[in-house]
PDB file of C-alpha atoms in Angstrom:
ATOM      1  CA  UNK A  29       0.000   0.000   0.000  1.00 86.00           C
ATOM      2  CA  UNK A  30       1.944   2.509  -1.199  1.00 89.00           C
ATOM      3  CA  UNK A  31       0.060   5.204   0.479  1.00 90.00           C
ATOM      4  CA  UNK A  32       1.471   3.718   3.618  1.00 91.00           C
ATOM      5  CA  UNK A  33       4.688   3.891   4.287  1.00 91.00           C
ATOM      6  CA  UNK A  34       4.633   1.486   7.137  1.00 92.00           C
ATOM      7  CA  UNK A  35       3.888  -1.506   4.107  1.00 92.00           C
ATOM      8  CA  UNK A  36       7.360  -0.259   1.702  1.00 93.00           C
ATOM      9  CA  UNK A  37      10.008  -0.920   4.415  1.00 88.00           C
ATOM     10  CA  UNK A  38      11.123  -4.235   3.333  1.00 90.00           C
ATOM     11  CA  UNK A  39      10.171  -4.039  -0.646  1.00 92.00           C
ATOM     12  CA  UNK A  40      12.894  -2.583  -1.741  1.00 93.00           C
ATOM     13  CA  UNK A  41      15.177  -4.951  -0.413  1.00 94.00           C
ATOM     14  CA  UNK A  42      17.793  -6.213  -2.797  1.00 93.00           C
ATOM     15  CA  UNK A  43      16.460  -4.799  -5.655  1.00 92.00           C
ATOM     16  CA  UNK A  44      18.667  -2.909  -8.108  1.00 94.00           C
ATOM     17  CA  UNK A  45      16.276  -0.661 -10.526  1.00 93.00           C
ATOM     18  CA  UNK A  46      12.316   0.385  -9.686  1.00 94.00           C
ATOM     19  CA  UNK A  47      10.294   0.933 -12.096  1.00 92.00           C
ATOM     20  CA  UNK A  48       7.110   2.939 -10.482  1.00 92.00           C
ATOM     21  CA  UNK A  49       3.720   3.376 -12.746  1.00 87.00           C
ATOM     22  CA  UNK A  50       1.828   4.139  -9.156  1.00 88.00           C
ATOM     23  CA  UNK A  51      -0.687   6.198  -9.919  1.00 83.00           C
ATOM     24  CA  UNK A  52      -4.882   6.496  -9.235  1.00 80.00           C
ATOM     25  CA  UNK A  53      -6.980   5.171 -12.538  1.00 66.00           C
ATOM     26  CA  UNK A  54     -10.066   5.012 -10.960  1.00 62.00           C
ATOM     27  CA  UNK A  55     -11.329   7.152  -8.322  1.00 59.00           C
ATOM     28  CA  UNK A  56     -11.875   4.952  -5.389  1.00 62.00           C
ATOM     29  CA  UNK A  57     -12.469   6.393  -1.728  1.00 68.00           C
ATOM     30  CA  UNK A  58     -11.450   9.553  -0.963  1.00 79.00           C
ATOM     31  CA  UNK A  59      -7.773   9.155  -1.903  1.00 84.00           C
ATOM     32  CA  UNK A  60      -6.532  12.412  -4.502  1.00 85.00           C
ATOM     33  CA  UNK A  61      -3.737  12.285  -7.060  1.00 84.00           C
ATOM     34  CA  UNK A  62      -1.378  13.914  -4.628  1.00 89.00           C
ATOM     35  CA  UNK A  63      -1.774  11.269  -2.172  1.00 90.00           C
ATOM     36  CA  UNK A  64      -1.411   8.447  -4.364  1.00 90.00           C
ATOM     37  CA  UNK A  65       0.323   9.970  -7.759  1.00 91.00           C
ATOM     38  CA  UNK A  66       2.700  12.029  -5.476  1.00 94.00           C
ATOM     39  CA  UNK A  67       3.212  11.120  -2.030  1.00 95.00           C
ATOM     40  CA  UNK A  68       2.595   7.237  -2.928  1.00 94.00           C
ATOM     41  CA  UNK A  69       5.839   7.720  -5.058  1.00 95.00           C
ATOM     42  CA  UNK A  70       7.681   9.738  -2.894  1.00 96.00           C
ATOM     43  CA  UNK A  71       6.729   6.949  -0.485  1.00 96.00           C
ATOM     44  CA  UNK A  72       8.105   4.080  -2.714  1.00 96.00           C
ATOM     45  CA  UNK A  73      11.276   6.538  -3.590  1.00 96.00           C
ATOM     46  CA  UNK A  74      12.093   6.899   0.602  1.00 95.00           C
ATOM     47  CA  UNK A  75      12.102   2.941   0.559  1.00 95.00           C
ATOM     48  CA  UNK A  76      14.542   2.494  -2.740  1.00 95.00           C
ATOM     49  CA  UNK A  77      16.774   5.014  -1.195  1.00 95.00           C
ATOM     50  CA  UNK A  78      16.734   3.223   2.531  1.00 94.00           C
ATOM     51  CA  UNK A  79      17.867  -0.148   0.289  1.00 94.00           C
ATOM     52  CA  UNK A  80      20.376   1.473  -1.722  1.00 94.00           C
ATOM     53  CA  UNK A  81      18.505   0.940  -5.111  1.00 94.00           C
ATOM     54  CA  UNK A  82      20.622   2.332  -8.092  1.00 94.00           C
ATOM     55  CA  UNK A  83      18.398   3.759 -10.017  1.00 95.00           C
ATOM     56  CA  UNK A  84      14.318   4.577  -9.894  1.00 95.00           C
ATOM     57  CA  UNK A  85      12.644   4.416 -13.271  1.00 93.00           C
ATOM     58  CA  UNK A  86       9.311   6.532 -13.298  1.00 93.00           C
ATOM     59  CA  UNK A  87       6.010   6.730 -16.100  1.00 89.00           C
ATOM     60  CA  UNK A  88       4.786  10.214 -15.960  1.00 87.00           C
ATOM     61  CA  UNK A  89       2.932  11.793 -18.826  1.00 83.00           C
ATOM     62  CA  UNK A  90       3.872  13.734 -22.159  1.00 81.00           C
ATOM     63  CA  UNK A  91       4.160  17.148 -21.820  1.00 81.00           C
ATOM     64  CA  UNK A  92       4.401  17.148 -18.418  1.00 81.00           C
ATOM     65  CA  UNK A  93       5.888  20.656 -17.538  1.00 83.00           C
ATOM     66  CA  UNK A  94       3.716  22.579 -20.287  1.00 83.00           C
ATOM     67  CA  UNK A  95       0.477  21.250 -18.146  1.00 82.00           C
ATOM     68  CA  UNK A  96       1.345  21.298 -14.006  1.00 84.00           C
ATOM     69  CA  UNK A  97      -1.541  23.666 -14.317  1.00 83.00           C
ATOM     70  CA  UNK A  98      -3.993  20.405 -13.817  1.00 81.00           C
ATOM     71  CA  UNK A  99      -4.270  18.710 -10.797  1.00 81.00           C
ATOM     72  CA  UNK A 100      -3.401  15.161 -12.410  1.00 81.00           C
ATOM     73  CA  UNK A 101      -0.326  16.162 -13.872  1.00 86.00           C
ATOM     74  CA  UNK A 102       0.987  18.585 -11.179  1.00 88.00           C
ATOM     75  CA  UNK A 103       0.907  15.430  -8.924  1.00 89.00           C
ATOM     76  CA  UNK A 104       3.034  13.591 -11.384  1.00 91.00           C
ATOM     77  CA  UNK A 105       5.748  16.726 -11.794  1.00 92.00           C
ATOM     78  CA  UNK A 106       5.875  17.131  -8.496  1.00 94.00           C
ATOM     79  CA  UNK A 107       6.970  13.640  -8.201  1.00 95.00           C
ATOM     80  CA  UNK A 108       9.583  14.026 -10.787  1.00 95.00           C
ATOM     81  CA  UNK A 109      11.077  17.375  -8.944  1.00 95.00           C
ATOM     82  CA  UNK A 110      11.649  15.413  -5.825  1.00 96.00           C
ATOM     83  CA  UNK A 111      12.796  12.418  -7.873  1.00 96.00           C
ATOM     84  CA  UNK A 112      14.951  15.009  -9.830  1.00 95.00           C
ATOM     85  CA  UNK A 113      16.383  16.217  -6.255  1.00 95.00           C
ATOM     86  CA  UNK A 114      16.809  12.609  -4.544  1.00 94.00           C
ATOM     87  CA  UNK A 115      20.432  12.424  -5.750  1.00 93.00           C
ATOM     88  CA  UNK A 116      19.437   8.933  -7.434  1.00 93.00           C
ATOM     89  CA  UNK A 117      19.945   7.803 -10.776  1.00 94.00           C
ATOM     90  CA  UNK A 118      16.599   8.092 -12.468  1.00 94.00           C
ATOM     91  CA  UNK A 119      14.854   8.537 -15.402  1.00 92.00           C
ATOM     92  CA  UNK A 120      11.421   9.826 -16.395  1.00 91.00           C
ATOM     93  CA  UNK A 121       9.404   7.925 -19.614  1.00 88.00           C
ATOM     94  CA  UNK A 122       6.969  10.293 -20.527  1.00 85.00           C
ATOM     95  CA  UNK A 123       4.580   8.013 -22.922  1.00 80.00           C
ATOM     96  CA  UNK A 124       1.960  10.439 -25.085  1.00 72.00           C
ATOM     97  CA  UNK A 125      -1.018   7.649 -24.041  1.00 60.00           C
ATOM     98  CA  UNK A 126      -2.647   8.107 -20.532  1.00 45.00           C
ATOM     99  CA  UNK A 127      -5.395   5.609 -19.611  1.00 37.00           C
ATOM    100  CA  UNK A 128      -7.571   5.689 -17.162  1.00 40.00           C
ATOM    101  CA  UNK A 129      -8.622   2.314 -16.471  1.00 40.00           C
ATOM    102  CA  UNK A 130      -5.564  -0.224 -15.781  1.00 35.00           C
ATOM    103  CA  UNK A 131      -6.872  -2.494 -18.317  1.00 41.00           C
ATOM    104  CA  UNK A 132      -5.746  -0.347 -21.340  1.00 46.00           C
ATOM    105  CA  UNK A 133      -2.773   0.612 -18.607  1.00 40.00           C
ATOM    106  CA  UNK A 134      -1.954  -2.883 -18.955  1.00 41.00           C
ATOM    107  CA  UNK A 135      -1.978  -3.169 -22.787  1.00 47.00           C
ATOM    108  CA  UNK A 136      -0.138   0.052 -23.100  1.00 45.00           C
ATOM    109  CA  UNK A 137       2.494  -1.086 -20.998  1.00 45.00           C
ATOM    110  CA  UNK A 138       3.609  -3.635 -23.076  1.00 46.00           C
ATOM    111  CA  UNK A 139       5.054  -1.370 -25.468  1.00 49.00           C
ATOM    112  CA  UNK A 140       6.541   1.315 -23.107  1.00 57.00           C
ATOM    113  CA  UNK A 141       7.930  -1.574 -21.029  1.00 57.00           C
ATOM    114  CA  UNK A 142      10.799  -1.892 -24.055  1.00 60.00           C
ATOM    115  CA  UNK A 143      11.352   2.509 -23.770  1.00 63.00           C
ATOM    116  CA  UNK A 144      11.985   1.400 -19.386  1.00 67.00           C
ATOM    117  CA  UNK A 145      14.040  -1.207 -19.729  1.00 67.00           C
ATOM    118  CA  UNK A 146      16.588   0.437 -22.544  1.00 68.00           C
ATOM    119  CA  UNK A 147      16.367   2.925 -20.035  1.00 73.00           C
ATOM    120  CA  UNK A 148      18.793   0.785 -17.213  1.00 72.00           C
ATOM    121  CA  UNK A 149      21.547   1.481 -19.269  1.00 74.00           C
ATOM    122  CA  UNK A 150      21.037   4.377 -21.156  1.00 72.00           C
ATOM    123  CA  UNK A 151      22.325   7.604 -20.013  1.00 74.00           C
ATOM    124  CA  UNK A 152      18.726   9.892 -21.119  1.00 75.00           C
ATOM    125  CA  UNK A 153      16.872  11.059 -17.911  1.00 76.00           C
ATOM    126  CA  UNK A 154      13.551  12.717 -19.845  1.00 75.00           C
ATOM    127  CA  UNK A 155      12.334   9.845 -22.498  1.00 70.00           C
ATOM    128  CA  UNK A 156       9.746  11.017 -24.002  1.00 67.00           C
ATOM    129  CA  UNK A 157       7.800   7.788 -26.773  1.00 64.00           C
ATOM    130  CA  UNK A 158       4.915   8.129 -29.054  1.00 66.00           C
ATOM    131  CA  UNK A 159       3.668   5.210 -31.525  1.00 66.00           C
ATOM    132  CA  UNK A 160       4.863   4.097 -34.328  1.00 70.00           C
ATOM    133  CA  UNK A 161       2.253   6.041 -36.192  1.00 73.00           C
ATOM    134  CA  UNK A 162       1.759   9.953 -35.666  1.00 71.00           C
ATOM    135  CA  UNK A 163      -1.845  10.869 -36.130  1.00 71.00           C
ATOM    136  CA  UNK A 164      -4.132  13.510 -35.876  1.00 71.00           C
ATOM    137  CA  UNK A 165      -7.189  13.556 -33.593  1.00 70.00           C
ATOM    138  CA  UNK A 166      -9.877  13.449 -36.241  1.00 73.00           C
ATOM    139  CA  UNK A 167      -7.483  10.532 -38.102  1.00 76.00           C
ATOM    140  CA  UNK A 168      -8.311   8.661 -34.657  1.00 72.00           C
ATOM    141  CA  UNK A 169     -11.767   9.003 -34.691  1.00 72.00           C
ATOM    142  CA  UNK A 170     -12.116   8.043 -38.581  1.00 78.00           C
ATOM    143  CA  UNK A 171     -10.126   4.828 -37.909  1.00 75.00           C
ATOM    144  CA  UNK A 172     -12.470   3.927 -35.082  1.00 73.00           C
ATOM    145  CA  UNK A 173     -15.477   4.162 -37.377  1.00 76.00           C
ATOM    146  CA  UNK A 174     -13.476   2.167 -40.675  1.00 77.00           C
ATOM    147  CA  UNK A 175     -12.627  -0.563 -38.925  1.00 74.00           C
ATOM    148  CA  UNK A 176     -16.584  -1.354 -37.685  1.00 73.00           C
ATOM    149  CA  UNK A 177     -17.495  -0.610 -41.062  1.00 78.00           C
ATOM    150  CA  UNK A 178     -19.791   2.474 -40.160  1.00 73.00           C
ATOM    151  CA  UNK A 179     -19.792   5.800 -41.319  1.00 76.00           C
ATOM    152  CA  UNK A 180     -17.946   8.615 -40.254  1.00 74.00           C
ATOM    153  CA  UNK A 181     -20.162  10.814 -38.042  1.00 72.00           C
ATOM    154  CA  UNK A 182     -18.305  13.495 -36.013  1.00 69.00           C
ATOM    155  CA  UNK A 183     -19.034  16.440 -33.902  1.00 65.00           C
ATOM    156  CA  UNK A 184     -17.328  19.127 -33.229  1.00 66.00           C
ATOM    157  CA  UNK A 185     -17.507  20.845 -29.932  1.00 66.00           C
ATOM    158  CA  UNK A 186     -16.381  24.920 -29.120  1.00 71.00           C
ATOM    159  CA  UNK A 187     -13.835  25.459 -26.931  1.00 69.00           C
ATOM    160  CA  UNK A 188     -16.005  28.030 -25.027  1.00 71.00           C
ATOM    161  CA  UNK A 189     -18.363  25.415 -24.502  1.00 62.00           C
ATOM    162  CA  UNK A 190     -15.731  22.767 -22.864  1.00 66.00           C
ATOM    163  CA  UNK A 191     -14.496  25.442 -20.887  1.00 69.00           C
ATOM    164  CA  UNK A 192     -17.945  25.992 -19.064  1.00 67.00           C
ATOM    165  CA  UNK A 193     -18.305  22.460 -19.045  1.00 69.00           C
ATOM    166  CA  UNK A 194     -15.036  21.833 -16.975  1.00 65.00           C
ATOM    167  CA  UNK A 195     -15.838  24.746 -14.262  1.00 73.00           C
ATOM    168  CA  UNK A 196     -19.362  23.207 -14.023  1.00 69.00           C
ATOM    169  CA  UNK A 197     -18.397  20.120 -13.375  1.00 68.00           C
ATOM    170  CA  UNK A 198     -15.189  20.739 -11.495  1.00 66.00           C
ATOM    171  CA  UNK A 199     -17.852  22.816  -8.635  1.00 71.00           C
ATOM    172  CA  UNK A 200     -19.697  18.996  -8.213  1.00 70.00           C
ATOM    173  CA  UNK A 201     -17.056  16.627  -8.666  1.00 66.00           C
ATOM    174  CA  UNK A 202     -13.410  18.097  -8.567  1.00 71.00           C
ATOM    175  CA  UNK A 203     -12.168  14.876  -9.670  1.00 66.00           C
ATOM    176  CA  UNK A 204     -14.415  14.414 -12.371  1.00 67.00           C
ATOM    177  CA  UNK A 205     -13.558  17.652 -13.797  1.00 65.00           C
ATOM    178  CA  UNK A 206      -9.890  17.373 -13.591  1.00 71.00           C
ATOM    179  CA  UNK A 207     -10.175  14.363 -15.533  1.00 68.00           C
ATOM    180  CA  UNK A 208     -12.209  16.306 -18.612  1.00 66.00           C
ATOM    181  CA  UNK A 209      -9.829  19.373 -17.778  1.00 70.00           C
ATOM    182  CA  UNK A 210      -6.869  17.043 -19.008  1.00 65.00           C
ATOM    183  CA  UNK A 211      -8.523  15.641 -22.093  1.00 67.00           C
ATOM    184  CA  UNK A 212      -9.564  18.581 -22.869  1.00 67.00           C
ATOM    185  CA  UNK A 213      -6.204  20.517 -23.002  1.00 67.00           C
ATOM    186  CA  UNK A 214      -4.692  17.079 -24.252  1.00 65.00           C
ATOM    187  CA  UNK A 215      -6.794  17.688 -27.386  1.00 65.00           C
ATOM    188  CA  UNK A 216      -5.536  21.071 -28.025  1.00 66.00           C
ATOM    189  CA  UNK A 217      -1.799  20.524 -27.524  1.00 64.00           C
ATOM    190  CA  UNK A 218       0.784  18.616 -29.684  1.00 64.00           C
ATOM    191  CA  UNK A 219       1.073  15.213 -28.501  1.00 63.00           C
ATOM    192  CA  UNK A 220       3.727  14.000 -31.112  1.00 64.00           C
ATOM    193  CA  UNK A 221       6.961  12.123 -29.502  1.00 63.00           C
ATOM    194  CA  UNK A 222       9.784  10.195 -30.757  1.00 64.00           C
ATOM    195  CA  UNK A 223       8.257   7.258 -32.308  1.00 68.00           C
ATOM    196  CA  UNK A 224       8.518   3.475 -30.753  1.00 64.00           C
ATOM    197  CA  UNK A 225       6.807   0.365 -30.904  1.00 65.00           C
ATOM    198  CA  UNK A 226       5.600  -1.365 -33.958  1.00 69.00           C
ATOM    199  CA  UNK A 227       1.757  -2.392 -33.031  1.00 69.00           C
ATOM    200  CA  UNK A 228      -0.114   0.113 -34.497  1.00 71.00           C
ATOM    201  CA  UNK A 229      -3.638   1.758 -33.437  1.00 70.00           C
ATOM    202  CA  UNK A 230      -5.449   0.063 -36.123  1.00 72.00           C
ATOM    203  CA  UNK A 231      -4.592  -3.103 -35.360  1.00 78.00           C
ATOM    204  CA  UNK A 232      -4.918  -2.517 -31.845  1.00 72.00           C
ATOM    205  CA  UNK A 233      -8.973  -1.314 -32.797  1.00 72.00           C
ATOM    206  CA  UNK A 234      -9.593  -4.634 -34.829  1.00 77.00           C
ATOM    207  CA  UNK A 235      -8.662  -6.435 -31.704  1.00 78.00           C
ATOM    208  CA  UNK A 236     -10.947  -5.055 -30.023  1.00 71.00           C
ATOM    209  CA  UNK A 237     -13.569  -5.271 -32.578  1.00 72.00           C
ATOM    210  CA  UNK A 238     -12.914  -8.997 -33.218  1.00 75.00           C
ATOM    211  CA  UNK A 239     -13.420  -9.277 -29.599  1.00 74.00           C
ATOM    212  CA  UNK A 240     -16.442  -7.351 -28.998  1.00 67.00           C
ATOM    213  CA  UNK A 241     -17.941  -9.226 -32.489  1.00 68.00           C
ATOM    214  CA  UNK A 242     -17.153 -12.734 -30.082  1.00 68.00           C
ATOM    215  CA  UNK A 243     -18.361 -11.863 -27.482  1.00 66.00           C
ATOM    216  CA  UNK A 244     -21.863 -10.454 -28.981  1.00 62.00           C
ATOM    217  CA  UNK A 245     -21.936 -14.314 -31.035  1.00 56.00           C
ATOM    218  CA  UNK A 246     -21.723 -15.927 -27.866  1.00 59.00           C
TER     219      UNK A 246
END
């Protein structure tokens, strides 16, 4: 339990390099992204340090300094300043996908899991890796539609409209509307990095298709 420091003091032990993806993906309790993105880290970081660890490996998110102005990310570059300050060896990936549900974390993983362990060696301490396609946000939404064979149908939505929509819904549910906050100015910044991986998004869609078609035959 990495919000408890109590739980870290032995997990650490004779390990040489952490790699730490600790972070919330769905809002459970009344735990916040600093307790759990932040101090759960800085938590985990205290024990690699007590153990002598060499180095401490850390998934943030693309873009990271250009967007401390949300709540989910400032608890992520906070993390990295006291990583940054630790005196460790470290690195920080900084993949351009961000799930939300550990799931897709999972798949995801797979493919920045190569970027973190090149990382042991390497000498880089901001990674930042893309895809190995770059493309743009209506592109995405087109290929979601082509591969189920329907037509392309999509809305577009002001600015000035997503802007009320955050403050609205950030006065009800603050985590809620930090979560639209950051896919909303997501959407409206570049999100192209250094390209890795070979699995592409279309492929990655028809998997899902083929499953969903499965499951709907069963």
């Amino acid at each position: 339990q990495v919000t408890d420091p109590e739980t870290l003091e032995d997990v650490c032990d004779g390990i040489e390099v952490v790699f730490s993806s600790v972070g919330i993906t769905k809002q459970k309790g009344k735990l916040t992204w600093k307790d759990v993105d932040y101090q759960g880290n800085v938590n985990l970081l205290q024990a690699a340090q007590t153990a002598g660890v060499k180095k401490f490996t850390y998934v943030s998110v693309f873009n990271g300094p250009k967007l401390r102005h949300l709540d989910i990310v400032r608890a992520h570059e906070d993390f990295v300043d006291v990583l940054k300050a630790s005196g460790m060896n470290y690195a920080v990936i900084r993949p351009t996908g961000f799930f939300s549900d550990m799931t897709e974390f999972y798949k995801m993983a797979k493919r920045v899991a190569v970027t973190c362990v090149d990382a042991i060696d390497g000498e880089r301490q901001e990674i930042d890796v893309g895809g190995p396609e770059v493309l743009t946000y209506r592109e995405i939404a087109e290929l979601a539609f082509r591969v189920q064979g329907k037509r392309v149908r999509i809305s577009h939505v002001p600015m000035l409209f997503m802007g009320v929509t955050v403050s609205a819904m950030r006065a009800f549910n603050r985590h809620q509307g930090e979560l639209l906050a950051f896919l909303t100015t997501a959407m409206t910044v570049d999100g192209v990095a250094p390209r890795a991986g070979s699995r592409t998004l279309e492929a990655y869609y028809r998997g899902l298709f083929q499953t969903d078609a499965s499951a709907d035959h069963r």
